[in-house]
């Protein structure tokens, strides 16, 4: 494992295999929280913390508990319980430390529990047989890519809200058009475009 391979893994997680624009995972918070930049940043930071923490804890649980006990078939249920607990911790922390952010995130904060991106990263780290360092790099790169797209999208949506858009395209229709354009732009990182 070289620094170059870790850098490649990082760039791949952020840009090439972006969880939203290349994998289309985590679309619910992407569409729901991306109307305001402040909410997008708050959600992005919460997702970074949750994905990183849950993925590292899931990796440790898998290799230090499930594998030695030969109960690896329990990984899905164990990971779901771990993620749900972790999200509850984050929700309580944000509610205590930043009530305004907690209010602006609304229902989307508890929805991180059901955000398939969190579970996807934890399971992907195991299926790719990453070691702990690779797991940590991948588990920070993927949510950074999520946050990057969320912030870009929120910025674009804020600017679109102040423009004259045909009534048929107002709201979600123009958001989906912009998301499609971003997906095409990000596909160039993978050499698809």
mmCIF file of C-alpha atoms in Angstrom:
data_model
loop_
_atom_site.group_PDB
_atom_site.id
_atom_site.type_symbol
_atom_site.label_atom_id
_atom_site.label_comp_id
_atom_site.label_asym_id
_atom_site.label_seq_id
_atom_site.Cartn_x
_atom_site.Cartn_y
_atom_site.Cartn_z
ATOM 1 C CA UNK A 1 0.000 0.000 0.000
ATOM 2 C CA UNK A 2 1.675 3.160 -1.234
ATOM 3 C CA UNK A 3 0.776 6.800 -0.848
ATOM 4 C CA UNK A 4 -0.029 6.905 -4.561
ATOM 5 C CA UNK A 5 -2.545 4.061 -4.249
ATOM 6 C CA UNK A 6 -4.199 5.799 -1.293
ATOM 7 C CA UNK A 7 -4.342 9.056 -3.266
ATOM 8 C CA UNK A 8 -5.919 7.188 -6.191
ATOM 9 C CA UNK A 9 -8.475 5.649 -3.829
ATOM 10 C CA UNK A 10 -9.226 9.119 -2.441
ATOM 11 C CA UNK A 11 -9.679 10.772 -5.849
ATOM 12 C CA UNK A 12 -11.790 7.841 -6.989
ATOM 13 C CA UNK A 13 -14.107 8.206 -3.983
ATOM 14 C CA UNK A 14 -14.500 11.957 -4.334
ATOM 15 C CA UNK A 15 -14.700 12.431 -8.101
ATOM 16 C CA UNK A 16 -14.560 9.354 -10.317
ATOM 17 C CA UNK A 17 -17.007 7.120 -8.447
ATOM 18 C CA UNK A 18 -18.931 9.942 -6.807
ATOM 19 C CA UNK A 19 -21.640 8.366 -4.694
ATOM 20 C CA UNK A 20 -24.382 10.678 -5.968
ATOM 21 C CA UNK A 21 -23.484 11.428 -9.564
ATOM 22 C CA UNK A 22 -21.889 8.136 -10.593
ATOM 23 C CA UNK A 23 -23.541 5.624 -8.251
ATOM 24 C CA UNK A 24 -26.867 7.465 -7.693
ATOM 25 C CA UNK A 25 -26.842 6.499 -4.020
ATOM 26 C CA UNK A 26 -28.051 8.939 -1.356
ATOM 27 C CA UNK A 27 -30.435 10.824 -3.611
ATOM 28 C CA UNK A 28 -33.068 11.549 -0.924
ATOM 29 C CA UNK A 29 -30.909 13.912 1.163
ATOM 30 C CA UNK A 30 -29.312 15.210 -2.027
ATOM 31 C CA UNK A 31 -32.638 16.438 -3.368
ATOM 32 C CA UNK A 32 -34.176 17.340 -0.023
ATOM 33 C CA UNK A 33 -31.451 19.330 1.701
ATOM 34 C CA UNK A 34 -29.877 21.017 -1.293
ATOM 35 C CA UNK A 35 -32.197 24.019 -1.385
ATOM 36 C CA UNK A 36 -30.042 26.139 0.964
ATOM 37 C CA UNK A 37 -26.260 26.261 1.134
ATOM 38 C CA UNK A 38 -26.185 26.343 4.947
ATOM 39 C CA UNK A 39 -28.327 23.199 5.173
ATOM 40 C CA UNK A 40 -26.196 21.482 2.531
ATOM 41 C CA UNK A 41 -22.986 22.215 4.437
ATOM 42 C CA UNK A 42 -24.516 21.035 7.714
ATOM 43 C CA UNK A 43 -25.827 17.837 6.146
ATOM 44 C CA UNK A 44 -22.511 17.272 4.370
ATOM 45 C CA UNK A 45 -20.554 17.582 7.613
ATOM 46 C CA UNK A 46 -22.966 15.272 9.434
ATOM 47 C CA UNK A 47 -22.714 12.694 6.626
ATOM 48 C CA UNK A 48 -18.900 12.884 6.657
ATOM 49 C CA UNK A 49 -18.863 12.245 10.388
ATOM 50 C CA UNK A 50 -21.440 9.441 10.220
ATOM 51 C CA UNK A 51 -19.965 7.625 7.216
ATOM 52 C CA UNK A 52 -16.412 7.845 8.522
ATOM 53 C CA UNK A 53 -17.302 6.786 12.053
ATOM 54 C CA UNK A 54 -19.766 4.075 11.073
ATOM 55 C CA UNK A 55 -17.451 2.631 8.405
ATOM 56 C CA UNK A 56 -14.429 2.423 10.673
ATOM 57 C CA UNK A 57 -16.514 0.937 13.500
ATOM 58 C CA UNK A 58 -18.129 -1.499 11.046
ATOM 59 C CA UNK A 59 -14.703 -2.582 9.795
ATOM 60 C CA UNK A 60 -13.514 -3.157 13.366
ATOM 61 C CA UNK A 61 -16.708 -5.014 14.254
ATOM 62 C CA UNK A 62 -16.414 -7.216 11.183
ATOM 63 C CA UNK A 63 -12.758 -8.169 11.538
ATOM 64 C CA UNK A 64 -12.519 -8.317 15.332
ATOM 65 C CA UNK A 65 -15.911 -9.767 16.261
ATOM 66 C CA UNK A 66 -17.798 -11.277 13.330
ATOM 67 C CA UNK A 67 -14.858 -12.996 11.605
ATOM 68 C CA UNK A 68 -13.373 -14.562 14.785
ATOM 69 C CA UNK A 69 -16.817 -15.797 15.848
ATOM 70 C CA UNK A 70 -17.495 -17.040 12.299
ATOM 71 C CA UNK A 71 -20.757 -15.101 12.079
ATOM 72 C CA UNK A 72 -19.969 -12.888 9.100
ATOM 73 C CA UNK A 73 -23.466 -13.575 7.766
ATOM 74 C CA UNK A 74 -24.656 -11.165 10.503
ATOM 75 C CA UNK A 75 -22.771 -8.196 9.026
ATOM 76 C CA UNK A 76 -25.810 -6.538 7.437
ATOM 77 C CA UNK A 77 -27.931 -6.461 10.584
ATOM 78 C CA UNK A 78 -24.943 -5.525 12.753
ATOM 79 C CA UNK A 79 -23.978 -2.668 10.433
ATOM 80 C CA UNK A 80 -27.563 -1.366 10.330
ATOM 81 C CA UNK A 81 -27.766 -1.345 14.140
ATOM 82 C CA UNK A 82 -24.368 0.331 14.417
ATOM 83 C CA UNK A 83 -25.304 3.014 11.865
ATOM 84 C CA UNK A 84 -28.660 3.707 13.549
ATOM 85 C CA UNK A 85 -26.940 4.133 16.912
ATOM 86 C CA UNK A 86 -24.273 6.365 15.434
ATOM 87 C CA UNK A 87 -26.844 8.608 13.719
ATOM 88 C CA UNK A 88 -28.769 8.953 16.975
ATOM 89 C CA UNK A 89 -25.551 10.131 18.614
ATOM 90 C CA UNK A 90 -24.951 12.692 15.849
ATOM 91 C CA UNK A 91 -28.555 13.903 16.033
ATOM 92 C CA UNK A 92 -28.351 14.440 19.811
ATOM 93 C CA UNK A 93 -24.995 16.210 19.445
ATOM 94 C CA UNK A 94 -26.251 18.605 16.744
ATOM 95 C CA UNK A 95 -29.465 19.287 18.669
ATOM 96 C CA UNK A 96 -27.416 20.271 21.723
ATOM 97 C CA UNK A 97 -24.600 22.172 19.976
ATOM 98 C CA UNK A 98 -26.429 23.865 17.087
ATOM 99 C CA UNK A 99 -30.223 24.080 17.474
ATOM 100 C CA UNK A 100 -30.510 26.261 14.353
ATOM 101 C CA UNK A 101 -28.714 23.659 12.215
ATOM 102 C CA UNK A 102 -30.826 20.929 13.810
ATOM 103 C CA UNK A 103 -33.979 22.843 12.889
ATOM 104 C CA UNK A 104 -32.819 23.581 9.327
ATOM 105 C CA UNK A 105 -31.977 19.928 8.684
ATOM 106 C CA UNK A 106 -35.395 18.919 9.998
ATOM 107 C CA UNK A 107 -36.488 15.433 9.048
ATOM 108 C CA UNK A 108 -33.401 14.828 6.918
ATOM 109 C CA UNK A 109 -31.091 14.337 9.894
ATOM 110 C CA UNK A 110 -32.855 11.197 11.141
ATOM 111 C CA UNK A 111 -33.046 10.083 7.507
ATOM 112 C CA UNK A 112 -29.250 9.690 7.506
ATOM 113 C CA UNK A 113 -30.021 6.421 9.281
ATOM 114 C CA UNK A 114 -31.802 5.180 6.189
ATOM 115 C CA UNK A 115 -29.402 6.860 3.776
ATOM 116 C CA UNK A 116 -28.181 3.943 1.734
ATOM 117 C CA UNK A 117 -24.844 5.726 1.213
ATOM 118 C CA UNK A 118 -23.825 5.082 4.823
ATOM 119 C CA UNK A 119 -24.512 1.365 4.602
ATOM 120 C CA UNK A 120 -23.069 1.187 1.082
ATOM 121 C CA UNK A 121 -19.672 2.523 2.175
ATOM 122 C CA UNK A 122 -19.492 0.196 5.191
ATOM 123 C CA UNK A 123 -20.348 -2.845 3.056
ATOM 124 C CA UNK A 124 -18.106 -1.733 0.172
ATOM 125 C CA UNK A 125 -15.075 -1.478 2.459
ATOM 126 C CA UNK A 126 -15.622 -5.094 3.485
ATOM 127 C CA UNK A 127 -16.388 -6.402 -0.015
ATOM 128 C CA UNK A 128 -13.293 -4.675 -1.451
ATOM 129 C CA UNK A 129 -11.263 -6.245 1.381
ATOM 130 C CA UNK A 130 -9.734 -2.902 2.320
ATOM 131 C CA UNK A 131 -7.383 -2.794 5.270
ATOM 132 C CA UNK A 132 -8.035 -0.247 8.029
ATOM 133 C CA UNK A 133 -6.040 2.554 6.356
ATOM 134 C CA UNK A 134 -7.785 2.023 3.016
ATOM 135 C CA UNK A 135 -11.130 1.905 4.839
ATOM 136 C CA UNK A 136 -10.359 5.230 6.497
ATOM 137 C CA UNK A 137 -9.324 6.853 3.202
ATOM 138 C CA UNK A 138 -12.368 5.540 1.340
ATOM 139 C CA UNK A 139 -14.656 6.453 4.239
ATOM 140 C CA UNK A 140 -13.513 10.076 4.174
ATOM 141 C CA UNK A 141 -13.342 10.383 0.367
ATOM 142 C CA UNK A 142 -16.856 9.150 -0.392
ATOM 143 C CA UNK A 143 -18.666 11.548 1.985
ATOM 144 C CA UNK A 144 -16.407 14.407 0.869
ATOM 145 C CA UNK A 145 -17.605 13.703 -2.661
ATOM 146 C CA UNK A 146 -21.169 13.649 -1.337
ATOM 147 C CA UNK A 147 -20.657 17.013 0.367
ATOM 148 C CA UNK A 148 -18.939 18.509 -2.687
ATOM 149 C CA UNK A 149 -21.897 17.678 -4.911
ATOM 150 C CA UNK A 150 -24.410 18.723 -2.253
ATOM 151 C CA UNK A 151 -22.729 22.142 -1.883
ATOM 152 C CA UNK A 152 -22.399 22.621 -5.658
ATOM 153 C CA UNK A 153 -26.034 21.693 -6.135
ATOM 154 C CA UNK A 154 -27.258 23.928 -3.287
ATOM 155 C CA UNK A 155 -25.301 26.872 -4.681
ATOM 156 C CA UNK A 156 -26.795 26.347 -8.119
ATOM 157 C CA UNK A 157 -30.321 25.922 -6.720
ATOM 158 C CA UNK A 158 -30.014 29.135 -4.665
ATOM 159 C CA UNK A 159 -28.981 31.027 -7.779
ATOM 160 C CA UNK A 160 -31.768 29.453 -9.818
ATOM 161 C CA UNK A 161 -34.363 30.459 -7.210
ATOM 162 C CA UNK A 162 -33.662 34.124 -7.973
ATOM 163 C CA UNK A 163 -33.919 33.717 -11.749
ATOM 164 C CA UNK A 164 -36.842 33.776 -14.109
ATOM 165 C CA UNK A 165 -37.530 30.113 -14.886
ATOM 166 C CA UNK A 166 -40.535 28.863 -16.862
ATOM 167 C CA UNK A 167 -43.278 27.722 -14.510
ATOM 168 C CA UNK A 168 -43.115 24.138 -15.790
ATOM 169 C CA UNK A 169 -39.474 23.916 -14.685
ATOM 170 C CA UNK A 170 -39.718 25.584 -11.258
ATOM 171 C CA UNK A 171 -38.734 23.521 -8.232
ATOM 172 C CA UNK A 172 -37.796 19.895 -8.675
ATOM 173 C CA UNK A 173 -37.913 19.740 -12.490
ATOM 174 C CA UNK A 174 -35.069 22.234 -12.875
ATOM 175 C CA UNK A 175 -33.258 20.533 -9.978
ATOM 176 C CA UNK A 176 -33.340 17.224 -11.858
ATOM 177 C CA UNK A 177 -32.087 18.901 -15.042
ATOM 178 C CA UNK A 178 -29.187 20.450 -13.109
ATOM 179 C CA UNK A 179 -28.432 17.107 -11.417
ATOM 180 C CA UNK A 180 -28.295 15.421 -14.815
ATOM 181 C CA UNK A 181 -25.909 18.063 -16.145
ATOM 182 C CA UNK A 182 -23.689 17.644 -13.071
ATOM 183 C CA UNK A 183 -23.730 13.851 -13.534
ATOM 184 C CA UNK A 184 -22.599 14.241 -17.144
ATOM 185 C CA UNK A 185 -19.862 16.663 -16.061
ATOM 186 C CA UNK A 186 -18.626 14.288 -13.346
ATOM 187 C CA UNK A 187 -18.674 11.344 -15.765
ATOM 188 C CA UNK A 188 -15.739 13.024 -17.506
ATOM 189 C CA UNK A 189 -13.619 12.166 -14.453
ATOM 190 C CA UNK A 190 -14.219 8.514 -15.234
ATOM 191 C CA UNK A 191 -13.514 9.035 -18.927
ATOM 192 C CA UNK A 192 -17.101 8.224 -19.879
ATOM 193 C CA UNK A 193 -18.094 11.524 -21.488
#
